[in-house]
Amino acid sequence: MNLRDFLVKLEKEGKLTRIKKEVSTKYEIANIIYSLDERPVIFEHVKGYSMPIFAGITSDRDIIAEGLGTTKEKLLFKQVEALRNPKLPKIVNKAPCQEVVVKNPNLNMLPLLFHLDGDGGKYGSATVATIKDPDTGRNVSYHRLMMIGKNKFTARLIAKRQTRTTYDKVKDDLEMAVCIGNSVAVMVAASLGPPSGVDEFSIANALDKTDLVKCVTKDLEVPAESEIVIEGRLTREVDREGPFVDLTETRDFERKEPVFVVDCITHRKDAMYQALIPGRFEHKILMGMPKEPTIYDEVSKVVECKNVYVTMGGGSWLHGVVQIKKKNPDDGKKAIEAAFNGHKSMKHVVIVDDDVDIYNPVAVEWAIATRFQGDKDLVIKPDQSGSSLDPSSKQEPGKKALTCKVGVDATIPFDVDKSKYEIVKYKKVDVDAYCR
């Protein structure tokens, strides 16, 4: 479902809020989004700007599933199918995202947000970026952008991720287009991080029809129905980026990052700007949920995997729960190793049986309490490559963060009387019948 149709659908269902009062991009909009628990919202009157702002379309798994025409329970498997069977998108000659073309633009035309006091500047955060690698082709991902001048951002490029790898390889300026205001399919696909050479826009097209159009000034393609497209170059110049609040809701430190020079902005005639507040639900879900299919695929190679959940309590990045159907004594330990292979930044993983609700933290804790023994079922992996988002990891400039990874096998031991590990359940009765 395209973005605009989806917003209409959400409003008809009473799931979207409209804010008619004039609001400011300096902290006020971010605080309102937070106070709404990131429910879908449209700000109709933004102080100093003609564009409305919307947010919240990927803040909840049920909403994401609705945007992809599925259910929360089937969402993982829809992503797995799209990853395994991407569909090359159609290239169109005319597109809504190019109804207005602004060359040599001033970025002050965009209602970029100040999210939190202490941030390095105004940021674009719902920013789907695409580049082309000379060897592996198109890559699509997210890069936060901090405005540093009327036509300049600094772009956060993470080491060993595809954009940074390509940027370091080409040595000259690297063309990049940034799309703001996208369908749920594009938002999810850009988060997935498939192997190098697998095109995320083809994954988006497998999730839901996603036509592309050639950029006006760059040799790149972008979703035809995006609201706004920023065309520019990642230059060899570096400048200050940050501070910025990241997944763990702690402040990421200031760095020197490449300067992204903007040459052209195209947009719909009645374009809407998309906001996404850092460190909260949308940010976390878009980071963590797309790692579930890669974990699922790796675990499925060694055991029968039933489901995967990258938990919110782990910043939707550092902790995972994997549900398996245990058939052999060492299936739990195999699943632990495979899960870490499926998500390299994961720090702690819990393996549970298929009778445990992985979305219920109480059920997962119960499995650990009743099915786990530390001297037999704990896997400790010290000095592993980890995530810079973990403030407790060992971090040195220019080096990958190091952490101690832990796996918990909270599955029922093999070849035992399983009845003593099962929850005994009461039966629900019609209480009203007893109260008449």
PDB file of N, CA, C and O in Angstrom, residues 61 64 68 74-85 188-189 192 203 207 289-293:
ATOM      1  N   ARG A  61       4.408  -2.999  15.517  1.00  0.00           N
ATOM      2  CA  ARG A  61       4.434  -4.146  14.601  1.00  0.00           C
ATOM      3  C   ARG A  61       3.077  -4.379  13.935  1.00  0.00           C
ATOM      4  O   ARG A  61       3.019  -4.798  12.788  1.00  0.00           O
ATOM      5  N   ILE A  64       2.897  -1.803  11.101  1.00  0.00           N
ATOM      6  CA  ILE A  64       3.778  -2.211  10.005  1.00  0.00           C
ATOM      7  C   ILE A  64       3.140  -3.353   9.227  1.00  0.00           C
ATOM      8  O   ILE A  64       3.112  -3.346   7.986  1.00  0.00           O
ATOM      9  N   LEU A  68       1.843  -3.620   5.211  1.00  0.00           N
ATOM     10  CA  LEU A  68       2.352  -4.632   4.280  1.00  0.00           C
ATOM     11  C   LEU A  68       1.294  -5.682   3.936  1.00  0.00           C
ATOM     12  O   LEU A  68       1.609  -6.691   3.303  1.00  0.00           O
ATOM     13  N   LYS A  74       2.585 -13.036  11.065  1.00  0.00           N
ATOM     14  CA  LYS A  74       3.157 -13.458   9.783  1.00  0.00           C
ATOM     15  C   LYS A  74       4.199 -12.486   9.251  1.00  0.00           C
ATOM     16  O   LYS A  74       4.758 -12.701   8.176  1.00  0.00           O
ATOM     17  N   LEU A  75       4.467 -11.434  10.003  1.00  0.00           N
ATOM     18  CA  LEU A  75       5.356 -10.373   9.528  1.00  0.00           C
ATOM     19  C   LEU A  75       6.779 -10.878   9.279  1.00  0.00           C
ATOM     20  O   LEU A  75       7.397 -10.555   8.258  1.00  0.00           O
ATOM     21  N   LEU A  76       7.305 -11.678  10.201  1.00  0.00           N
ATOM     22  CA  LEU A  76       8.652 -12.221  10.020  1.00  0.00           C
ATOM     23  C   LEU A  76       8.753 -12.997   8.726  1.00  0.00           C
ATOM     24  O   LEU A  76       9.709 -12.830   7.950  1.00  0.00           O
ATOM     25  N   PHE A  77       7.763 -13.819   8.444  1.00  0.00           N
ATOM     26  CA  PHE A  77       7.835 -14.711   7.287  1.00  0.00           C
ATOM     27  C   PHE A  77       7.632 -13.952   5.975  1.00  0.00           C
ATOM     28  O   PHE A  77       8.163 -14.345   4.942  1.00  0.00           O
ATOM     29  N   LYS A  78       6.899 -12.822   6.030  1.00  0.00           N
ATOM     30  CA  LYS A  78       6.791 -11.973   4.833  1.00  0.00           C
ATOM     31  C   LYS A  78       8.144 -11.351   4.507  1.00  0.00           C
ATOM     32  O   LYS A  78       8.543 -11.267   3.341  1.00  0.00           O
ATOM     33  N   GLN A  79       8.869 -10.939   5.534  1.00  0.00           N
ATOM     34  CA  GLN A  79      10.205 -10.390   5.324  1.00  0.00           C
ATOM     35  C   GLN A  79      11.174 -11.460   4.807  1.00  0.00           C
ATOM     36  O   GLN A  79      11.973 -11.204   3.903  1.00  0.00           O
ATOM     37  N   VAL A  80      11.103 -12.647   5.393  1.00  0.00           N
ATOM     38  CA  VAL A  80      11.963 -13.751   4.952  1.00  0.00           C
ATOM     39  C   VAL A  80      11.722 -14.044   3.472  1.00  0.00           C
ATOM     40  O   VAL A  80      12.668 -14.214   2.687  1.00  0.00           O
ATOM     41  N   GLU A  81      10.457 -14.109   3.071  1.00  0.00           N
ATOM     42  CA  GLU A  81      10.110 -14.393   1.676  1.00  0.00           C
ATOM     43  C   GLU A  81      10.653 -13.312   0.744  1.00  0.00           C
ATOM     44  O   GLU A  81      11.183 -13.617  -0.336  1.00  0.00           O
ATOM     45  N   ALA A  82      10.538 -12.047   1.129  1.00  0.00           N
ATOM     46  CA  ALA A  82      11.041 -10.950   0.297  1.00  0.00           C
ATOM     47  C   ALA A  82      12.556 -10.965   0.197  1.00  0.00           C
ATOM     48  O   ALA A  82      13.128 -10.679  -0.868  1.00  0.00           O
ATOM     49  N   LEU A  83      13.223 -11.311   1.286  1.00  0.00           N
ATOM     50  CA  LEU A  83      14.685 -11.425   1.259  1.00  0.00           C
ATOM     51  C   LEU A  83      15.142 -12.549   0.335  1.00  0.00           C
ATOM     52  O   LEU A  83      16.137 -12.415  -0.381  1.00  0.00           O
ATOM     53  N   ARG A  84      14.415 -13.643   0.360  1.00  0.00           N
ATOM     54  CA  ARG A  84      14.798 -14.797  -0.457  1.00  0.00           C
ATOM     55  C   ARG A  84      14.408 -14.628  -1.926  1.00  0.00           C
ATOM     56  O   ARG A  84      15.051 -15.210  -2.810  1.00  0.00           O
ATOM     57  N   ASN A  85      13.378 -13.813  -2.193  1.00  0.00           N
ATOM     58  CA  ASN A  85      12.860 -13.682  -3.563  1.00  0.00           C
ATOM     59  C   ASN A  85      12.607 -12.214  -3.925  1.00  0.00           C
ATOM     60  O   ASN A  85      11.462 -11.804  -4.145  1.00  0.00           O
ATOM     61  N   VAL A 188      10.907  -0.575   5.638  1.00  0.00           N
ATOM     62  CA  VAL A 188      11.352  -1.870   6.161  1.00  0.00           C
ATOM     63  C   VAL A 188      12.517  -2.418   5.333  1.00  0.00           C
ATOM     64  O   VAL A 188      13.528  -2.867   5.881  1.00  0.00           O
ATOM     65  N   ALA A 189      12.405  -2.371   4.011  1.00  0.00           N
ATOM     66  CA  ALA A 189      13.454  -2.921   3.141  1.00  0.00           C
ATOM     67  C   ALA A 189      14.783  -2.220   3.362  1.00  0.00           C
ATOM     68  O   ALA A 189      15.849  -2.858   3.375  1.00  0.00           O
ATOM     69  N   LEU A 192      16.791  -3.709   6.269  1.00  0.00           N
ATOM     70  CA  LEU A 192      17.067  -5.145   6.347  1.00  0.00           C
ATOM     71  C   LEU A 192      18.548  -5.518   6.296  1.00  0.00           C
ATOM     72  O   LEU A 192      18.953  -6.507   6.882  1.00  0.00           O
ATOM     73  N   ILE A 203      13.795  -5.786  -2.748  1.00  0.00           N
ATOM     74  CA  ILE A 203      13.126  -6.376  -1.586  1.00  0.00           C
ATOM     75  C   ILE A 203      11.837  -5.602  -1.285  1.00  0.00           C
ATOM     76  O   ILE A 203      10.787  -6.188  -1.025  1.00  0.00           O
ATOM     77  N   LEU A 207       7.929  -6.846  -1.158  1.00  0.00           N
ATOM     78  CA  LEU A 207       7.016  -6.615  -0.035  1.00  0.00           C
ATOM     79  C   LEU A 207       5.729  -5.949  -0.502  1.00  0.00           C
ATOM     80  O   LEU A 207       4.637  -6.277  -0.035  1.00  0.00           O
ATOM     81  N   MET A 289      13.808  -5.138  14.210  1.00  0.00           N
ATOM     82  CA  MET A 289      12.929  -6.081  13.518  1.00  0.00           C
ATOM     83  C   MET A 289      13.542  -6.645  12.234  1.00  0.00           C
ATOM     84  O   MET A 289      13.425  -7.847  11.970  1.00  0.00           O
ATOM     85  N   PRO A 290      14.220  -5.827  11.408  1.00  0.00           N
ATOM     86  CA  PRO A 290      14.809  -6.376  10.180  1.00  0.00           C
ATOM     87  C   PRO A 290      15.964  -7.348  10.411  1.00  0.00           C
ATOM     88  O   PRO A 290      16.400  -8.017   9.467  1.00  0.00           O
ATOM     89  N   LYS A 291      16.476  -7.439  11.627  1.00  0.00           N
ATOM     90  CA  LYS A 291      17.502  -8.438  11.926  1.00  0.00           C
ATOM     91  C   LYS A 291      16.883  -9.807  12.218  1.00  0.00           C
ATOM     92  O   LYS A 291      17.578 -10.828  12.199  1.00  0.00           O
ATOM     93  N   GLU A 292      15.598  -9.837  12.499  1.00  0.00           N
ATOM     94  CA  GLU A 292      14.934 -11.100  12.812  1.00  0.00           C
ATOM     95  C   GLU A 292      14.955 -12.088  11.644  1.00  0.00           C
ATOM     96  O   GLU A 292      15.221 -13.280  11.861  1.00  0.00           O
ATOM     97  N   PRO A 293      14.721 -11.653  10.394  1.00  0.00           N
ATOM     98  CA  PRO A 293      14.808 -12.610   9.275  1.00  0.00           C
ATOM     99  C   PRO A 293      16.213 -13.188   9.082  1.00  0.00           C
ATOM    100  O   PRO A 293      16.349 -14.364   8.734  1.00  0.00           O
TER     101      PRO A 293
END
